[in-house]
Amino acid sequence: MNIVLITTEAVPFAKTGGLADVCGALPVQLANHGHNVTVLMPAFRQIHSAGQPISETDISLPVDIEGHRWTARLASSTLPDSEVPVYFIDQPDLFDRPQLYGDEHGDYQDNCLRFSFFSQACLQAIERLKLPVDIVHCNDWQTGLVPAYISTRFGDYSWMDRVATVLTIHNLAYQGVFSKHLLPQTGMGWEHFRPDELEFYDQLNLLKTGIVFADAVTTVSARYAEEIQTEQHGCGLQGVLHRRAASLTGIPNGIDTAIWDPATDPHLVANYSISNWQEGKASNKRDLQETFGLNPTADAPLIGLVGRLAEQKGWGLVIEAMRHFLSTGNPAQWVVLGTGDRRYHAALSRLAGHYGDRLGLHLGFSDALAHRIEAGADIFLMPSRYEPCGLNQLYSLRYGTVPVVNPTGGLSDTVVDATSQHVTEGTATGFYLPTFDTYGLIEALSAAFSMRRNSPEKWTQIIQSGMTRDWSWGRSAVRYEQVYEKTSARKHGALRGH
Ligand code: ADP
C-alpha cells in the first residue's frame, strides 16, 4: 500500500515523548513489509541536530490563512538505516523555535495557526510531490484537521476521494483546544462548528475533529482503547469515542530494537544479554552510582525513573514515597531523569539537596542517560495515573530492570504482576501498585525490595521472563497493516455503493 504518515515528531529528528519513537520505527517496519511509506513533519529547529543529512528542495508551498500568505519550503531526508523519505515543512517563523509546542510560559500562543498551517501544507506536499497515496495516517491533535480536510475535500485535490484516513491517539489528554474565534485559521467554515464536528463545549477541538472525520481511529494499547470510552479516562471525549467504537482499535507500540538493545547499546559501559545480565547490569549500576555520587554498593536496590515531569506520570506519589524511604533511612538509591512541570523540578531539587547520598537527579532531556538508567537500575518505577501504552516499561523489561507500575492502559497490558500464582507459573515480569496512592506505591516497592533481598531465585526469574518477551515492532506493524487494509476496503466499498 501507499502510506503517508503525518506527524510532528519522529526519532531522530524531533522528540518530546513516545509519539516520536512510534513514528520513527513504524514507517521503517512497514517499508520492510513491502509498503511505500512517506513521512511528513514540521522542520522544527531540532531536526538539524539529528545527525541525518537534510537537503533543500525547490518546492515551495504557499498557504493563505486569514488573508496572509505563509510559505513553506520542503526539505527532505530519510529515516536512519532505511530508504523511507521524510519531508519537512520548513516555515522558520512558525517552526524554528527552541521547543516544539511551548516554553516555560506555557503553550505557544499561535499553536492553532502553526498546526493548521502544517496540516494544509501537508496536503499540498502530497499533491506537489505526486505521492501515490492509499492511506493518510495522522497522529494526535496536531494533525486532527487533516481527516476533516480530506473528508470535506478542502483544497479539492483529486486523490482525496480515494484515500482512507487513520488517526492514532497517542495521548487523549492533549486535544488541541482553542477559542472558537480561531476557527478561521483552520480554513474550515462556520457550518462545521457543530457538536458532531469541530465544536467542543463552544470551543474548537482539533483532536475531536480528527476522531470524528477519520475513517479509522487507533490508540496505542487494547486496554487504553477501552478506558478512553469511560468517563474516568475519556477526558470529555468518551461519548465521541464510544460512537466510533466499531472503528476504534488498540494496537500496542513496539520498541525499536536497533536502538534499545542491551547487547549493542553504545551508551552502556558494558553490553549484556540474557546469558550474562548479572555482570552486565552490575557494571552499569556502578557506572550510574559513580556518575551521581551515590555509594557504589551492589546491595542497595537502585530505582530508576525517566519521563516527562507531568501529573500523568504519578510524580506526586513518587515524591511522597521517596520522601518516606529517604527520611526513614532506607538504603534504596534513586536516579531520576526528567523535565517538565516546575513544581516537580522544585520538589525533586529540594529532596536531592537533602539526600544527595541516595538520590541522583538530572533535570533535563538526555537520551544517553535514559539508556544508562534503563541498564543500571534494578527497578524501574512508572506509577502513571493513566498510560496510553508507555515505552519505558518495555525498555525496562528488555534491559532486565523490573518495572513497578500502576496497572492502567498499556502498563497493565505489558507488565505481568508478581502475584504468587504468576510467580509460580514463571510468567511474572513486574509489580503492580495495589492502590493508586502513596501507600500503594510504598507497598509495591517494599514487595519488590523484599523479593530481591529474600528470594533471589524468584527475582532472577522475573528479570529473565521480562528479558525474553518480544516487543519488537514486527507484530504491531502487522496490526496497522490490517487496519489500513480494512479501512481502505471499506472506503472503496462505500464508494462503489454510491
Ligand atoms: P510519553 O510518550 O507519555 O512521554 P512514553 O513512555 O510512551 O511516555 O515515552 C517516553 C519516551 O521519552 C521514552 O523513550 C523515554 O525514554 C523518553 N524520555 C522522556 N523523558 C526523557 C528525558 N528527560 N530524557 C530522555 N528521554 C526521555
XYZ file of C-alpha atoms and ligand atoms in Angstrom:
525
model
C 0.000 0.000 0.000
C 0.979 3.645 -0.347
C 1.043 5.247 3.068
C 1.691 8.871 4.008
C 2.348 9.272 7.723
C 1.853 12.789 9.090
C 3.381 13.552 12.468
C 5.036 16.314 14.468
C 7.662 14.005 15.994
C 9.837 11.185 14.711
C 13.098 9.837 16.118
C 15.814 11.001 15.474
C 14.523 14.333 14.169
C 12.246 15.699 16.901
C 11.045 14.174 20.126
C 9.200 15.061 23.293
C 7.773 11.606 24.030
C 6.630 8.220 22.800
C 4.978 9.630 19.655
C 8.483 10.176 18.259
C 9.579 6.609 18.969
C 6.494 5.250 17.203
C 6.753 7.482 14.153
C 10.461 6.774 13.774
C 10.064 2.999 13.901
C 6.668 2.114 12.391
C 7.384 3.526 8.896
C 10.600 1.511 8.634
C 8.797 -1.686 9.630
C 6.026 -1.015 7.126
C 8.613 -0.392 4.414
C 10.312 -3.674 5.340
C 6.938 -5.349 4.811
C 6.894 -4.012 1.243
C 4.814 -0.851 1.636
C 5.627 2.504 0.136
C 5.802 4.913 3.087
C 6.496 8.657 3.226
C 6.727 10.731 6.420
C 5.707 14.409 6.576
C 6.652 16.552 9.578
C 7.450 20.174 10.518
C 11.029 21.434 10.187
C 11.478 22.126 13.898
C 14.869 23.510 14.930
C 15.744 20.105 16.469
C 15.801 18.264 13.138
C 19.207 19.766 12.321
C 20.904 18.060 15.272
C 19.632 14.585 14.383
C 22.812 13.556 12.583
C 20.911 12.809 9.361
C 21.737 14.875 6.259
C 18.894 17.190 5.252
C 18.560 18.543 1.704
C 16.650 21.526 0.438
C 14.157 21.036 -2.380
C 12.969 23.768 -4.715
C 9.331 23.125 -3.869
C 7.581 25.944 -2.049
C 4.123 25.616 -0.570
C 2.011 28.775 -0.166
C -0.855 28.613 2.340
C -3.264 31.519 2.744
C -4.579 31.948 6.257
C -6.954 34.812 7.045
C -5.612 36.858 4.162
C -1.942 36.333 4.984
C 0.208 34.173 2.735
C 2.541 31.819 4.630
C 5.045 29.981 2.503
C 6.910 26.836 3.436
C 9.765 25.200 1.622
C 10.094 21.458 1.512
C 13.298 19.875 2.788
C 13.987 16.164 2.761
C 15.890 13.364 4.438
C 15.390 9.677 5.204
C 14.784 7.715 8.380
C 18.102 6.183 9.523
C 19.085 2.792 8.074
C 16.190 2.927 5.637
C 15.061 4.483 2.403
C 11.891 5.880 3.938
C 11.702 9.520 2.803
C 10.938 12.227 5.327
C 9.770 15.604 4.028
C 9.947 18.606 6.315
C 7.553 21.541 6.100
C 10.041 24.346 6.580
C 8.488 27.617 7.744
C 11.015 29.241 10.108
C 8.637 31.809 11.646
C 6.373 29.002 12.822
C 8.721 26.083 13.498
C 12.293 27.297 14.038
C 11.914 27.700 17.811
C 13.700 26.338 20.901
C 10.865 23.906 21.700
C 8.187 22.064 19.748
C 4.947 23.182 21.368
C 5.719 25.744 24.044
C 8.194 27.154 26.528
C 8.352 27.765 30.266
C 5.447 30.227 29.938
C 3.163 27.537 28.515
C 1.991 26.545 25.043
C 2.975 28.813 22.163
C 0.119 31.261 21.613
C -0.068 30.549 17.887
C -0.323 26.742 18.041
C -3.678 26.725 16.279
C -2.164 28.679 13.410
C 1.034 26.586 13.381
C -0.699 23.247 13.059
C -3.478 24.455 10.764
C -0.714 25.677 8.511
C 1.213 22.416 8.852
C -1.876 20.338 8.040
C -2.700 22.382 4.951
C 0.912 22.381 3.781
C 0.949 18.552 4.078
C -1.974 18.295 1.666
C -0.114 20.484 -0.790
C 3.048 18.445 -0.308
C 1.200 15.242 -1.249
C -0.076 16.972 -4.364
C 3.190 18.645 -5.377
C 5.323 15.551 -4.752
C 2.716 13.490 -6.624
C 2.856 10.953 -3.822
C 0.848 7.839 -4.555
C -1.454 7.540 -1.552
C -3.971 4.976 -0.304
C -3.715 5.805 3.400
C -3.052 9.063 5.199
C -2.054 8.143 8.748
C -2.351 11.094 11.168
C -1.095 11.292 14.737
C -2.502 13.259 17.666
C -4.277 16.617 17.736
C -1.672 18.494 15.729
C -2.803 16.576 12.640
C -6.503 16.285 13.550
C -7.575 18.711 10.830
C -6.173 16.530 8.061
C -9.017 13.944 8.076
C -11.508 16.816 8.121
C -9.828 18.480 5.139
C -9.783 15.220 3.207
C -13.343 14.323 4.098
C -14.654 17.754 3.094
C -12.329 17.892 0.063
C -10.651 21.067 1.319
C -8.331 22.249 -1.454
C -10.118 19.781 -3.687
C -7.264 17.532 -4.750
C -8.325 14.607 -6.898
C -6.629 11.963 -4.707
C -8.834 12.927 -1.764
C -11.831 10.783 -2.693
C -9.760 7.582 -2.968
C -7.714 7.923 0.184
C -8.631 6.462 3.588
C -7.614 8.298 6.763
C -6.412 6.770 10.029
C -5.880 8.797 13.203
C -3.774 7.414 16.039
C -4.343 8.829 19.513
C -1.089 8.655 21.462
C -2.472 10.570 24.433
C -6.092 11.644 24.753
C -5.299 14.308 27.341
C -3.736 16.593 24.730
C -6.570 17.694 22.465
C -5.616 20.990 20.856
C -8.499 23.020 22.304
C -8.683 26.648 21.155
C -11.051 29.583 21.307
C -13.715 29.341 18.620
C -12.560 32.744 17.391
C -9.570 30.956 15.889
C -11.765 28.811 13.644
C -10.971 30.951 10.558
C -7.287 29.988 10.953
C -8.235 26.395 10.150
C -9.863 27.440 6.882
C -12.967 25.432 7.811
C -16.290 27.269 7.524
C -18.605 28.040 10.456
C -21.038 25.413 9.165
C -18.586 22.848 10.589
C -18.610 24.398 14.051
C -21.178 21.958 15.434
C -21.143 19.301 18.163
C -20.737 16.388 15.768
C -17.753 18.040 14.047
C -15.244 20.662 15.312
C -17.109 22.101 18.279
C -16.470 21.007 21.868
C -18.204 22.961 24.642
C -18.226 26.090 22.482
C -14.532 25.757 21.675
C -12.552 24.359 18.813
C -11.118 20.866 19.452
C -8.672 19.538 16.868
C -8.340 16.021 18.299
C -12.100 15.612 18.333
C -12.148 16.864 14.749
C -9.768 14.069 13.771
C -11.746 11.437 15.692
C -14.985 12.459 14.023
C -13.652 12.656 10.475
C -11.033 9.871 10.290
C -12.142 6.662 8.605
C -10.489 4.658 11.396
C -9.124 5.576 14.811
C -6.434 3.679 16.643
C -4.804 4.078 20.002
C -1.740 2.500 21.485
C -2.974 -0.356 23.671
C -6.066 -2.529 23.885
C -6.739 -1.541 27.478
C -6.462 2.194 26.719
C -8.885 1.768 23.795
C -11.438 0.528 26.349
C -10.545 3.049 29.041
C -10.960 6.122 26.843
C -14.607 5.231 26.318
C -15.230 5.725 30.042
C -15.828 8.909 31.982
C -12.745 8.308 34.138
C -10.279 8.294 31.239
C -12.273 9.780 28.358
C -11.199 13.412 29.010
C -14.661 14.542 27.894
C -14.444 12.691 24.577
C -15.767 9.336 25.856
C -19.114 9.806 24.096
C -17.470 10.685 20.779
C -15.121 7.712 21.078
C -17.900 5.358 22.080
C -19.809 6.307 18.961
C -16.708 5.360 16.941
C -16.148 2.095 18.848
C -16.637 -0.061 15.741
C -13.745 1.755 14.035
C -11.516 2.052 17.118
C -8.599 -0.378 17.540
C -5.930 -0.643 20.240
C -2.511 -1.557 18.842
C 0.375 -1.685 21.317
C 3.587 0.124 20.465
C 6.669 -1.913 19.808
C 10.188 -0.881 20.654
C 12.942 -0.108 18.226
C 15.299 -2.973 18.971
C 18.050 -1.414 16.865
C 18.165 1.444 19.399
C 17.043 -0.318 22.577
C 19.090 -3.489 22.893
C 21.392 -4.018 25.904
C 23.601 -6.266 23.762
C 24.565 -3.469 21.364
C 23.588 -0.203 23.101
C 26.539 2.188 22.593
C 25.593 4.278 25.656
C 26.386 1.477 28.117
C 29.728 0.827 29.807
C 29.057 -2.901 29.438
C 26.783 -4.640 26.953
C 24.915 -7.720 28.062
C 22.183 -10.189 27.186
C 20.159 -12.831 28.993
C 23.253 -15.050 29.377
C 25.377 -12.501 31.288
C 22.977 -9.892 32.608
C 24.233 -10.216 36.197
C 27.712 -8.932 35.370
C 26.446 -6.526 32.697
C 23.893 -4.872 34.935
C 26.334 -4.739 37.870
C 28.833 -2.717 35.788
C 26.139 -0.363 34.538
C 24.815 0.105 38.065
C 28.290 1.045 39.335
C 28.680 3.481 36.462
C 25.381 5.150 37.310
C 26.256 5.320 41.021
C 29.616 6.934 40.223
C 28.034 9.444 37.852
C 25.606 10.593 40.533
C 27.977 10.330 43.504
C 25.999 7.520 45.145
C 27.626 4.878 47.304
C 28.788 2.175 44.825
C 27.141 -0.671 46.711
C 25.644 -3.661 44.922
C 23.264 -4.444 47.802
C 21.006 -1.409 47.917
C 18.263 -1.511 45.282
C 18.637 1.252 42.709
C 15.335 2.653 41.445
C 15.327 4.430 38.091
C 12.774 6.951 36.819
C 12.749 8.561 33.381
C 9.948 10.641 31.984
C 8.162 13.870 31.499
C 7.600 15.617 34.829
C 3.854 15.743 34.269
C 0.999 14.938 36.611
C 0.073 11.999 34.369
C 3.200 10.113 35.385
C 2.323 9.995 39.098
C 5.139 12.288 40.298
C 3.035 13.428 43.242
C 3.052 9.871 44.643
C 6.676 9.321 43.690
C 7.879 12.383 45.599
C 5.859 11.400 48.687
C 7.103 7.792 48.613
C 10.677 8.928 48.005
C 10.487 11.280 50.958
C 9.214 8.383 53.076
C 12.023 5.998 52.107
C 14.779 8.632 52.222
C 13.749 10.168 55.539
C 13.400 6.805 57.292
C 16.954 5.848 56.349
C 16.002 3.160 53.824
C 19.201 2.341 51.875
C 17.412 2.278 48.476
C 19.034 4.591 45.924
C 17.170 6.671 43.338
C 18.179 8.099 39.979
C 15.696 10.471 38.355
C 15.822 11.907 34.816
C 13.061 14.209 33.702
C 11.940 17.650 32.740
C 8.625 19.447 32.757
C 6.409 20.884 35.442
C 8.264 23.469 37.605
C 6.664 22.330 40.874
C 8.180 18.854 40.415
C 11.553 20.377 39.495
C 11.436 22.286 42.784
C 10.291 19.349 44.959
C 12.844 16.950 43.482
C 15.658 19.505 43.790
C 14.797 20.005 47.463
C 14.914 16.247 48.093
C 18.189 15.898 46.192
C 19.609 18.770 48.278
C 18.795 16.892 51.494
C 19.510 13.329 50.421
C 22.175 13.617 47.730
C 23.820 10.471 49.137
C 20.897 8.351 47.874
C 19.163 10.489 45.239
C 20.764 11.356 41.893
C 18.832 13.942 39.886
C 19.173 15.188 36.312
C 16.551 17.754 35.354
C 16.770 17.803 31.578
C 16.467 15.654 28.492
C 19.253 13.184 27.841
C 18.815 10.225 25.591
C 22.156 8.716 26.637
C 21.283 8.925 30.312
C 17.869 7.367 29.686
C 19.649 4.335 28.218
C 22.105 4.161 31.112
C 19.328 4.311 33.702
C 17.387 1.535 31.970
C 20.518 -0.622 32.128
C 21.913 0.348 35.536
C 18.769 0.387 37.701
C 17.404 -2.695 39.467
C 13.838 -1.413 39.464
C 12.083 0.979 37.077
C 9.251 2.950 38.607
C 6.284 4.058 36.498
C 3.201 4.742 38.619
C 1.304 6.617 35.882
C -2.185 7.852 36.656
C -3.035 6.770 33.118
C -0.752 5.431 30.385
C -1.825 5.003 26.750
C 0.957 2.481 26.090
C 4.195 3.529 27.748
C 7.577 2.707 26.301
C 9.870 2.977 29.281
C 8.448 -0.138 30.929
C 9.084 -2.055 27.679
C 12.690 -0.837 27.614
C 12.992 -1.860 31.276
C 11.732 -5.380 30.590
C 14.242 -5.793 27.801
C 17.088 -4.380 29.915
C 16.354 -6.700 32.863
C 15.093 -3.881 35.081
C 11.985 -4.876 37.000
C 9.080 -2.469 36.383
C 6.872 -1.347 39.258
C 3.748 0.137 37.683
C 0.206 1.323 38.224
C -1.865 -1.203 36.235
C -3.532 1.175 33.819
C -3.655 1.258 29.994
C -0.573 -0.168 28.320
C 1.145 -0.773 31.651
C -1.407 -3.420 32.572
C -1.257 -4.910 29.055
C 2.527 -5.308 29.105
C 3.611 -6.000 32.699
C 2.535 -9.219 34.494
C 2.111 -8.699 38.250
C 4.169 -10.811 40.647
C 1.176 -12.466 42.306
C 2.019 -15.795 43.895
C 0.268 -17.582 41.015
C 2.238 -15.717 38.309
C 5.477 -16.226 40.215
C 4.792 -19.968 40.488
C 3.883 -20.182 36.797
C 7.014 -18.215 35.893
C 5.027 -15.570 33.995
C 5.519 -12.599 36.366
C 7.555 -9.699 34.976
C 6.948 -6.837 37.437
C 4.938 -5.435 40.347
C 1.584 -3.602 40.412
C 0.579 -0.870 42.855
C -2.342 -2.381 44.819
C -3.931 1.094 45.026
C -3.133 4.318 43.221
C -1.862 6.300 46.188
C 1.336 6.813 48.157
C 0.620 3.781 50.370
C 0.084 1.605 47.304
C 3.384 2.787 45.877
C 5.266 2.175 49.132
C 3.683 -1.294 49.366
C 4.600 -2.265 45.803
C 8.181 -1.057 46.189
C 8.528 -2.814 49.551
C 7.310 -6.062 47.951
C 9.920 -5.681 45.218
C 12.712 -4.865 47.727
C 11.737 -7.860 49.812
C 11.690 -10.343 46.921
C 15.036 -9.041 45.652
C 16.613 -9.495 49.089
C 14.903 -12.666 50.336
C 14.086 -14.714 47.209
C 16.864 -14.056 44.703
C 15.860 -17.062 42.595
C 12.335 -15.644 42.118
C 13.791 -12.202 41.399
C 16.062 -13.731 38.757
C 13.119 -15.481 37.166
C 11.133 -12.225 36.999
C 14.057 -10.482 35.317
C 14.587 -13.261 32.812
C 10.871 -13.608 31.963
C 10.838 -9.884 31.176
C 14.005 -10.023 29.092
C 12.684 -12.810 26.873
C 9.357 -11.158 25.966
C 9.204 -9.953 22.368
C 8.254 -6.269 21.982
C 9.710 -5.715 18.533
C 7.703 -3.697 16.022
C 7.018 -6.578 13.635
C 3.809 -7.745 15.289
C 2.392 -4.259 15.828
C 3.169 -3.271 12.229
C 1.066 -6.213 11.028
C -1.844 -4.916 13.105
C -1.542 -1.484 11.463
C -1.489 -3.144 8.044
C -4.735 -4.904 8.906
C -6.349 -1.600 9.910
C -5.133 0.062 6.698
C -6.438 -2.752 4.525
C -9.809 -2.975 6.233
C -10.298 0.796 6.219
C -9.270 1.154 2.619
C -11.533 -1.739 1.535
C -14.436 -0.224 3.464
C -13.833 3.140 1.863
C -13.729 1.696 -1.636
C -16.782 -0.481 -0.913
C -18.604 2.646 0.239
C -17.519 4.499 -2.904
C -18.765 1.681 -5.125
C -22.029 1.600 -3.171
C -22.680 5.261 -4.062
P 5.187 9.648 26.951
O 5.061 9.481 25.473
O 3.883 9.801 27.668
O 6.132 10.742 27.340
P 6.423 7.003 26.907
O 6.890 6.099 27.999
O 5.487 6.419 25.910
O 5.816 8.302 27.588
O 7.686 7.530 26.090
C 8.600 8.395 26.653
C 9.844 8.390 25.785
O 10.551 9.613 26.009
C 10.801 7.287 26.147
O 11.556 6.932 25.008
C 11.680 7.965 27.211
O 12.935 7.359 27.353
C 11.788 9.348 26.650
N 12.019 10.400 27.647
C 11.109 11.042 28.412
N 11.706 11.977 29.177
C 13.020 11.931 28.895
C 14.167 12.664 29.359
N 14.071 13.619 30.279
N 15.373 12.355 28.822
C 15.472 11.374 27.884
N 14.436 10.650 27.416
C 13.223 10.924 27.906
